[in-house]
Tab-separated table of C-alpha atoms (C1' of nucleotides) in Angstrom:
chain	number	residue	atom	x	y	z
A	24	MET	CA	-35.729	-14.254	-11.037
A	25	SER	CA	-32.100	-13.802	-12.080
A	26	THR	CA	-32.757	-15.193	-15.253
A	27	ALA	CA	-28.964	-16.944	-15.825
A	28	GLY	CA	-28.806	-15.829	-19.936
A	29	GLY	CA	-26.303	-12.942	-18.715
A	30	SER	CA	-28.697	-9.879	-19.519
A	31	PRO	CA	-27.403	-6.320	-18.832
A	32	ALA	CA	-29.549	-5.981	-15.945
A	33	ASP	CA	-28.867	-8.826	-14.228
A	34	GLY	CA	-25.612	-8.128	-14.759
A	35	GLY	CA	-26.077	-4.807	-13.447
A	36	ALA	CA	-26.986	-6.220	-10.002
A	37	GLU	CA	-23.542	-8.092	-9.767
A	38	LEU	CA	-21.056	-5.534	-10.772
A	39	GLU	CA	-23.054	-3.164	-8.450
A	40	THR	CA	-21.552	-4.976	-5.853
A	41	VAL	CA	-18.539	-5.446	-6.902
A	42	HIS	CA	-18.785	-1.267	-7.058
A	43	LEU	CA	-19.743	-1.090	-3.743
A	44	LEU	CA	-16.770	-3.229	-2.450
A	45	ARG	CA	-14.623	-0.801	-4.654
A	46	ARG	CA	-15.766	2.634	-3.098
A	47	VAL	CA	-15.715	0.691	0.127
A	48	THR	CA	-11.911	0.008	0.256
A	49	ILE	CA	-11.550	3.961	-0.817
A	50	GLU	CA	-13.353	5.065	1.965
A	51	PHE	CA	-11.578	2.525	4.089
A	52	GLY	CA	-8.255	4.196	2.870
A	53	LEU	CA	-9.684	7.965	3.677
A	54	ARG	CA	-10.165	6.647	6.940
A	55	GLN	CA	-6.899	5.306	7.573
A	56	ALA	CA	-5.600	8.123	6.414
A	57	GLU	CA	-7.771	10.335	8.860
A	58	PHE	CA	-6.155	7.925	11.783
A	59	ALA	CA	-2.900	8.325	10.195
A	60	ALA	CA	-3.057	12.441	10.386
A	61	LEU	CA	-4.797	12.596	13.558
A	62	HIS	CA	-1.615	10.844	15.055
A	63	GLY	CA	1.405	12.030	13.027
A	64	MET	CA	1.563	9.240	10.975
A	65	HIS	CA	1.185	8.413	6.962
A	66	PRO	CA	-1.380	5.865	5.569
A	67	THR	CA	1.435	3.087	5.028
A	68	ASP	CA	2.122	3.392	8.575
A	69	VAL	CA	-1.360	2.611	9.049
A	70	ARG	CA	-1.747	-0.792	6.865
A	71	ALA	CA	1.390	-1.840	8.384
A	72	LEU	CA	0.150	-1.998	11.959
A	73	ILE	CA	-2.665	-3.874	10.061
A	74	CYS	CA	-0.937	-6.112	8.615
A	75	LEU	CA	1.411	-6.219	11.775
A	76	LEU	CA	-2.337	-6.841	14.067
A	77	ASP	CA	-3.331	-9.651	11.683
A	78	ALA	CA	-0.353	-11.475	11.246
A	79	ALA	CA	-0.343	-11.547	15.589
A	80	ARG	CA	-4.334	-12.259	15.222
A	81	ALA	CA	-3.643	-15.504	12.883
A	82	GLY	CA	0.046	-16.233	15.330
A	83	THR	CA	2.279	-15.689	12.001
A	84	PRO	CA	5.413	-14.189	13.358
A	85	ALA	CA	5.975	-10.708	11.811
A	86	THR	CA	9.565	-10.210	10.099
A	87	ALA	CA	10.584	-6.805	8.559
A	88	GLY	CA	10.885	-8.515	5.336
A	89	ARG	CA	7.281	-9.940	5.216
A	90	LEU	CA	5.583	-6.947	6.232
A	91	GLY	CA	7.310	-5.395	3.160
A	92	ALA	CA	6.516	-7.705	0.911
A	93	GLN	CA	2.567	-7.567	2.160
A	94	LEU	CA	3.144	-3.564	1.469
A	95	GLY	CA	4.986	-4.267	-1.808
A	96	LEU	CA	7.776	-1.526	-0.520
A	97	ASN	CA	11.496	-2.578	-0.987
A	98	SER	CA	13.743	-2.995	2.107
A	99	ALA	CA	14.847	0.547	1.648
A	100	GLY	CA	11.224	1.428	2.550
A	101	THR	CA	10.914	-1.518	4.552
A	102	THR	CA	13.428	-0.104	7.233
A	103	ALA	CA	12.438	3.563	6.669
A	104	LEU	CA	8.486	2.449	7.814
A	105	ILE	CA	9.659	0.957	10.929
A	106	ASP	CA	12.189	3.348	11.924
A	107	ARG	CA	9.120	5.659	11.715
A	108	LEU	CA	7.522	3.168	13.463
A	109	GLU	CA	9.892	2.128	16.653
A	110	ARG	CA	10.561	6.023	16.747
A	111	LEU	CA	6.960	7.073	17.306
A	112	GLY	CA	6.973	3.799	19.812
A	113	HIS	CA	3.960	1.881	18.480
A	114	VAL	CA	5.894	-1.149	17.186
A	115	THR	CA	9.062	-2.862	18.414
A	116	ARG	CA	12.579	-4.949	16.697
A	117	SER	CA	13.908	-7.778	18.166
A	118	ARG	CA	16.438	-10.378	16.184
A	119	ASP	CA	14.835	-13.620	15.825
A	120	GLU	CA	17.379	-16.262	18.197
A	121	ARG	CA	16.647	-18.920	15.828
A	122	ASP	CA	17.940	-16.395	12.918
A	123	ARG	CA	19.848	-13.813	13.141
A	124	ARG	CA	19.233	-11.896	10.306
A	125	GLN	CA	16.123	-11.771	11.306
A	126	VAL	CA	14.113	-8.680	12.481
A	127	LEU	CA	10.642	-9.645	14.358
A	128	LEU	CA	8.187	-6.667	15.002
A	129	THR	CA	5.731	-6.223	17.863
A	130	VAL	CA	2.818	-3.741	18.102
A	131	ASP	CA	2.547	-1.476	21.477
A	132	ALA	CA	-0.367	-2.010	23.220
A	133	ARG	CA	-1.260	1.339	23.360
A	134	ALA	CA	-0.764	1.586	19.520
A	135	VAL	CA	-3.734	-1.308	19.647
A	136	GLU	CA	-5.529	1.020	22.191
A	137	LEU	CA	-5.293	4.272	19.781
A	138	GLY	CA	-6.772	2.119	17.013
A	139	GLN	CA	-9.859	0.589	18.816
A	140	GLU	CA	-10.516	4.676	19.959
A	141	PHE	CA	-10.472	5.221	16.636
A	142	PHE	CA	-12.092	2.453	14.248
A	143	GLY	CA	-13.847	0.709	17.196
A	144	PRO	CA	-17.390	2.897	16.904
A	145	THR	CA	-17.116	2.216	12.915
A	146	LEU	CA	-16.390	-1.619	13.466
A	147	ALA	CA	-18.773	-1.767	16.171
A	148	GLY	CA	-21.981	-0.202	13.282
A	149	MET	CA	-20.578	-3.178	11.029
A	150	VAL	CA	-20.984	-5.557	13.976
A	151	GLU	CA	-24.049	-4.254	14.800
A	152	LEU	CA	-24.964	-4.680	11.216
A	153	LEU	CA	-24.021	-8.186	10.959
A	154	ARG	CA	-25.828	-9.297	14.010
A	155	THR	CA	-29.289	-8.549	12.068
A	156	PHE	CA	-27.826	-10.795	9.361
A	157	ASP	CA	-29.226	-14.500	10.248
A	158	ASP	CA	-26.940	-17.632	9.747
A	159	ARG	CA	-27.216	-17.934	6.257
A	160	GLU	CA	-27.304	-13.992	4.873
A	161	ALA	CA	-24.238	-13.752	7.517
A	162	ALA	CA	-22.433	-17.402	5.843
A	163	ALA	CA	-22.941	-15.017	2.710
A	164	VAL	CA	-21.594	-12.153	3.334
A	165	ARG	CA	-18.493	-14.095	4.441
A	166	ARG	CA	-18.023	-16.502	1.819
A	167	PHE	CA	-18.119	-13.082	-0.418
A	168	LEU	CA	-15.520	-11.406	0.943
A	169	ARG	CA	-13.080	-14.615	0.805
A	170	GLY	CA	-14.109	-15.005	-2.839
A	171	ALA	CA	-13.289	-11.486	-3.463
A	172	TYR	CA	-9.463	-12.079	-1.413
A	173	ALA	CA	-9.254	-15.092	-3.783
A	174	ALA	CA	-9.891	-13.184	-6.787
A	175	LEU	CA	-7.564	-10.032	-5.498
A	176	ALA	CA	-4.813	-11.911	-4.033
A	177	GLY	CA	-4.710	-15.333	-5.937
A	178	ALA	CA	-4.841	-17.707	-3.224
A	179	SER	CA	-7.278	-18.187	-0.522
A	180	LEU	CA	-6.988	-17.262	3.122
A	181	GLU	CA	-6.416	-20.087	5.626
B	13	MET	CA	-13.057	-3.492	23.479
B	14	SER	CA	-16.161	-5.779	24.701
B	15	THR	CA	-19.077	-5.034	23.018
B	16	ALA	CA	-22.578	-5.271	23.884
B	17	GLY	CA	-24.098	-8.412	25.453
B	18	GLY	CA	-23.213	-10.679	22.858
B	19	SER	CA	-21.293	-13.771	23.505
B	20	PRO	CA	-17.689	-14.270	23.143
B	21	ALA	CA	-18.658	-16.653	20.297
B	22	ASP	CA	-21.030	-14.525	18.323
B	23	GLY	CA	-19.036	-11.282	18.628
B	24	GLY	CA	-16.166	-13.963	16.904
B	25	ALA	CA	-17.684	-14.454	13.872
B	26	GLU	CA	-18.534	-10.435	12.879
B	27	LEU	CA	-15.333	-9.869	13.847
B	28	GLU	CA	-13.930	-12.482	11.921
B	29	THR	CA	-16.485	-10.825	9.221
B	30	VAL	CA	-15.207	-7.443	9.966
B	31	HIS	CA	-11.271	-8.620	9.523
B	32	LEU	CA	-11.948	-10.053	6.557
B	33	LEU	CA	-13.326	-7.235	4.607
B	34	ARG	CA	-10.347	-5.134	5.791
B	35	ARG	CA	-7.727	-7.562	4.443
B	36	VAL	CA	-9.706	-7.550	1.374
B	37	THR	CA	-9.253	-3.247	1.480
B	38	ILE	CA	-5.071	-3.901	1.859
B	39	GLU	CA	-5.364	-6.301	-0.778
B	40	PHE	CA	-7.270	-4.374	-3.409
B	41	GLY	CA	-4.705	-1.535	-2.904
B	42	LEU	CA	-1.861	-3.539	-3.508
B	43	ARG	CA	-3.672	-3.973	-6.942
B	44	GLN	CA	-3.999	-0.716	-7.611
B	45	ALA	CA	-0.606	0.231	-6.459
B	46	GLU	CA	0.444	-2.367	-9.218
B	47	PHE	CA	-1.531	-1.592	-11.453
B	48	ALA	CA	-0.672	1.762	-11.055
B	49	ALA	CA	3.649	1.002	-11.509
B	50	LEU	CA	2.756	-1.055	-14.399
B	51	HIS	CA	1.333	2.361	-16.255
B	52	GLY	CA	3.804	4.814	-14.746
B	53	MET	CA	1.001	5.832	-12.672
B	54	HIS	CA	0.904	6.124	-8.116
B	55	PRO	CA	-1.427	4.781	-6.283
B	56	THR	CA	-3.820	7.968	-5.461
B	57	ASP	CA	-4.411	8.595	-9.737
B	58	VAL	CA	-5.473	5.373	-9.647
B	59	ARG	CA	-7.852	6.309	-6.989
B	60	ALA	CA	-8.674	9.638	-8.762
B	61	LEU	CA	-9.369	7.756	-11.990
B	62	ILE	CA	-11.673	5.614	-9.849
B	63	CYS	CA	-13.540	7.751	-8.428
B	64	LEU	CA	-13.978	10.281	-11.383
B	65	LEU	CA	-15.565	6.675	-13.281
B	66	ASP	CA	-17.654	6.633	-10.310
B	67	ALA	CA	-18.968	10.308	-10.522
B	68	ALA	CA	-20.001	9.386	-14.315
B	69	ARG	CA	-21.230	6.839	-13.326
B	70	ALA	CA	-23.921	8.563	-10.927
B	71	GLY	CA	-24.051	11.033	-13.363
B	72	THR	CA	-22.138	13.690	-11.209
B	73	PRO	CA	-20.346	16.399	-12.776
B	74	ALA	CA	-16.653	15.677	-12.109
B	75	THR	CA	-14.519	18.724	-10.628
B	76	ALA	CA	-11.139	18.981	-9.614
B	77	GLY	CA	-11.868	20.810	-6.618
B	78	ARG	CA	-14.486	17.829	-5.480
B	79	LEU	CA	-12.372	15.115	-6.556
B	80	GLY	CA	-9.558	16.352	-4.142
B	81	ALA	CA	-11.988	15.998	-1.304
B	82	GLN	CA	-12.668	12.390	-2.309
B	83	LEU	CA	-8.857	11.737	-2.154
B	84	GLY	CA	-8.153	14.248	0.695
B	85	LEU	CA	-5.364	15.811	-0.707
B	86	ASN	CA	-5.370	19.629	-0.802
B	87	SER	CA	-5.758	22.012	-3.661
B	88	ALA	CA	-1.750	22.186	-4.690
B	89	GLY	CA	-2.078	18.054	-4.768
B	90	THR	CA	-4.875	17.939	-6.534
B	91	THR	CA	-3.887	20.067	-9.096
B	92	ALA	CA	-0.439	18.192	-9.763
B	93	LEU	CA	-2.412	14.623	-9.751
B	94	ILE	CA	-4.856	16.320	-12.511
B	95	ASP	CA	-1.563	17.514	-14.189
B	96	ARG	CA	0.117	14.087	-14.075
B	97	LEU	CA	-3.153	12.555	-15.299
B	98	GLU	CA	-3.463	14.863	-18.052
B	99	ARG	CA	-0.039	14.325	-18.797
B	100	LEU	CA	-0.567	10.480	-19.538
B	101	GLY	CA	-3.297	11.441	-21.686
B	102	HIS	CA	-6.089	9.651	-18.893
B	103	VAL	CA	-7.995	12.427	-18.219
B	104	THR	CA	-9.174	16.147	-19.935
B	105	ARG	CA	-9.121	19.036	-18.339
B	106	SER	CA	-12.499	21.357	-19.659
B	107	ARG	CA	-14.103	24.561	-18.537
B	108	ASP	CA	-17.384	24.496	-16.975
B	109	GLU	CA	-19.039	27.422	-18.984
B	110	ARG	CA	-21.635	28.008	-16.120
B	111	ASP	CA	-19.135	28.676	-13.779
B	112	ARG	CA	-15.650	29.215	-15.288
B	113	ARG	CA	-13.872	29.233	-12.255
B	114	GLN	CA	-14.461	25.011	-12.321
B	115	VAL	CA	-12.818	22.694	-14.085
B	116	LEU	CA	-14.772	19.744	-15.344
B	117	LEU	CA	-13.094	16.142	-15.996
B	118	THR	CA	-13.480	13.410	-17.815
B	119	VAL	CA	-11.507	10.046	-18.131
B	120	ASP	CA	-10.048	9.466	-21.352
B	121	ALA	CA	-11.262	5.681	-22.829
B	122	ARG	CA	-8.245	4.243	-23.413
B	123	ALA	CA	-7.560	4.709	-19.869
B	124	VAL	CA	-11.104	2.782	-19.310
B	125	GLU	CA	-9.958	0.723	-21.460
B	126	LEU	CA	-6.403	-0.384	-19.757
B	127	GLY	CA	-8.246	-0.504	-16.055
B	128	GLN	CA	-10.696	-3.295	-17.762
B	129	GLU	CA	-7.909	-4.946	-19.113
B	130	PHE	CA	-5.965	-5.244	-15.573
B	131	PHE	CA	-8.924	-5.476	-13.125
B	132	GLY	CA	-11.417	-7.288	-15.110
B	133	PRO	CA	-10.251	-10.842	-14.812
B	134	THR	CA	-10.335	-10.197	-11.018
B	135	LEU	CA	-13.770	-8.397	-11.253
B	136	ALA	CA	-15.503	-11.439	-13.508
B	137	GLY	CA	-14.221	-13.567	-10.951
B	138	MET	CA	-16.161	-11.400	-8.216
B	139	VAL	CA	-19.412	-11.479	-10.654
B	140	GLU	CA	-19.205	-15.230	-11.388
B	141	LEU	CA	-18.621	-16.429	-7.658
B	142	LEU	CA	-21.943	-13.620	-6.837
B	143	ARG	CA	-23.819	-15.841	-9.633
B	144	THR	CA	-23.768	-18.473	-7.290
B	145	PHE	CA	-25.757	-16.631	-4.998
B	146	ASP	CA	-29.547	-16.720	-4.785
B	147	ASP	CA	-31.240	-13.207	-4.591
B	148	ARG	CA	-31.283	-13.386	-0.279
B	149	GLU	CA	-28.039	-14.190	-0.740
B	150	ALA	CA	-26.784	-11.728	-2.695
B	151	ALA	CA	-29.292	-9.103	-1.594
B	152	ALA	CA	-27.227	-9.494	2.043
B	153	VAL	CA	-24.183	-8.576	1.045
B	154	ARG	CA	-25.251	-5.919	-0.624
B	155	ARG	CA	-26.635	-4.540	2.213
B	156	PHE	CA	-23.704	-5.126	4.354
B	157	LEU	CA	-21.827	-3.228	1.828
B	158	ARG	CA	-24.100	-0.541	1.926
B	159	GLY	CA	-23.720	-0.765	5.388
B	160	ALA	CA	-19.996	-1.025	6.178
B	161	TYR	CA	-19.933	2.448	3.954
B	162	ALA	CA	-22.454	4.378	6.269
B	163	ALA	CA	-20.481	3.080	8.690
B	164	LEU	CA	-17.300	4.412	7.270
B	165	ALA	CA	-18.272	7.261	5.564
B	166	GLY	CA	-20.885	8.623	8.229
B	167	ALA	CA	-23.354	8.640	4.963
B	168	SER	CA	-25.162	6.277	2.825
B	169	LEU	CA	-24.952	5.954	-0.841
B	170	GLU	CA	-27.487	7.267	-2.737
C	7	DT	C1'	36.635	-27.212	7.010
C	8	DC	C1'	36.449	-23.028	4.265
C	9	DA	C1'	35.246	-20.355	0.264
C	10	DT	C1'	30.811	-18.838	-1.674
C	11	DA	C1'	25.759	-17.951	-2.861
C	12	DT	C1'	21.993	-16.530	-0.250
C	13	DT	C1'	19.014	-14.251	2.402
C	14	DA	C1'	17.913	-10.527	5.696
C	15	DT	C1'	17.942	-6.026	6.615
C	16	DC	C1'	20.192	-1.756	7.128
C	17	DT	C1'	22.518	2.785	4.847
C	18	DC	C1'	23.329	6.543	0.873
C	19	DG	C1'	21.503	9.506	-2.342
C	20	DC	C1'	17.696	10.620	-5.160
C	21	DT	C1'	12.863	11.638	-7.364
C	22	DG	C1'	8.519	13.766	-6.993
C	23	DA	C1'	3.798	13.368	-4.076
C	24	DG	C1'	2.074	16.227	-1.381
C	25	DC	C1'	1.879	20.120	1.626
C	26	DG	C1'	1.208	25.020	3.740
C	27	DA	C1'	1.133	29.729	2.037
C	28	DG	C1'	-0.030	32.856	-1.279
C	29	DG	C1'	-2.156	34.376	-5.702
C	30	DT	C1'	-5.757	35.309	-9.627
C	31	DA	C1'	-9.619	34.861	-11.564
C	32	DA	C1'	-14.952	34.400	-11.426
C	33	DT	C1'	-18.519	34.835	-8.819
C	34	DA	C1'	-21.705	35.889	-4.949
C	35	DT	C1'	-23.135	40.056	-1.335
C	36	DG	C1'	-24.421	44.039	1.033
D	20	DC	C1'	-19.531	48.189	-6.978
D	21	DA	C1'	-16.922	47.774	-3.155
D	22	DT	C1'	-16.034	43.557	-0.631
D	23	DA	C1'	-16.413	38.335	0.443
D	24	DT	C1'	-16.298	34.175	-1.324
D	25	DT	C1'	-14.749	30.054	-4.242
D	26	DA	C1'	-12.458	27.300	-7.487
D	27	DC	C1'	-8.474	26.846	-9.162
D	28	DC	C1'	-3.169	27.502	-9.731
D	29	DT	C1'	2.077	28.453	-8.462
D	30	DC	C1'	6.107	28.142	-5.474
D	31	DG	C1'	9.082	26.374	-2.277
D	32	DC	C1'	10.071	22.762	-0.034
D	33	DT	C1'	9.402	18.098	3.593
D	34	DC	C1'	9.843	13.369	3.821
D	35	DA	C1'	7.586	8.505	1.872
D	36	DG	C1'	9.893	5.548	-1.298
D	37	DC	C1'	13.046	3.719	-5.091
D	38	DG	C1'	17.576	2.058	-6.969
D	39	DA	C1'	22.106	0.423	-5.645
D	40	DG	C1'	25.297	-1.046	-2.368
D	41	DA	C1'	26.783	-2.497	1.733
D	42	DT	C1'	26.717	-5.742	6.244
D	43	DA	C1'	26.208	-9.408	8.595
D	44	DA	C1'	23.701	-13.838	9.317
D	45	DT	C1'	22.898	-19.007	7.652
D	46	DA	C1'	23.618	-22.272	3.646
D	47	DT	C1'	25.697	-25.113	0.734
D	48	DG	C1'	29.505	-27.932	-1.924
D	49	DA	C1'	33.976	-28.892	-2.513
DNA sequence: TCATATTATCTCGCTGAGCGAGGTAATATG
DNA sequence: CATATTACCTCGCTCAGCGAGATAATATGA
């Protein structure tokens, strides 16, 4: 169908998808907040762990400053954040030997486990769902998410 | 982790999609925080406006309590949140005449405009992208997002 | 080499978002 | 009609995150 002329009804289907994405992001945030409360943390702490794990997966060295920038915190807030995570034993600080100004961050294995315990079933549900997609459909989902990221961040992923 | 019987390569493609979604949600949160800072608000205030607009779109009456529940706030925090939004002129309180305990909330038109000014280009970018999808691909994206919401919220949408 | 700028992080003091506890109307229940 | 429940609000407090500024490590230029 999809008459290209941009009738209100047609735009609706696409806007609906965007609204859907927005609701998903809010719900994701709420689950993060729950996980945070469950382990004596704050939503920002969980977001920080996610960023650190993403960096680890991507092979990017995780420094204090980079983390703060990703989370939109200033340096004082970043220091406080890392203090909390370190106090809870979820991350470890270490000096970069190449540039001793920088603080490298590593996520403790136990923190990863806790995350998988909590988010595992949810993420598994999504993976399960994706298995019912054929190649073209799965590729479409990835293409949309990459595009959404680009639209949001003004930068594409890798 | 080791999910069910899929080959490692297969699980990778699906997990990649899920990680992509997670990154998108974090980026969405950052844009919300920027919008908030730009207008003297806080991230929670923006999330609240989104919830109120979603409720309006769905035709659900928006009450103080319901909003607080959606955002994971307790009653004190909810009251403070609505105080802030009302002080900024973004929402209006009114008593429900059916049940005078309840406070109904309506979003001011100006707040909607501000949101569209800021998020319009980003959302338009996503809509544009979606227009390049054929019907089956677009449907796949919606199906994934609905499923993701269900996995996150433990409830499906409508 | 040594002064100077820049970068990366930390410390200090403060503001205010959000919590727990408790209060006050309005509505339900026996 | 007393009592419970619901929906919201007030009060006092804690601590996340901010701005300002300090410190230490690295670049830059004469």
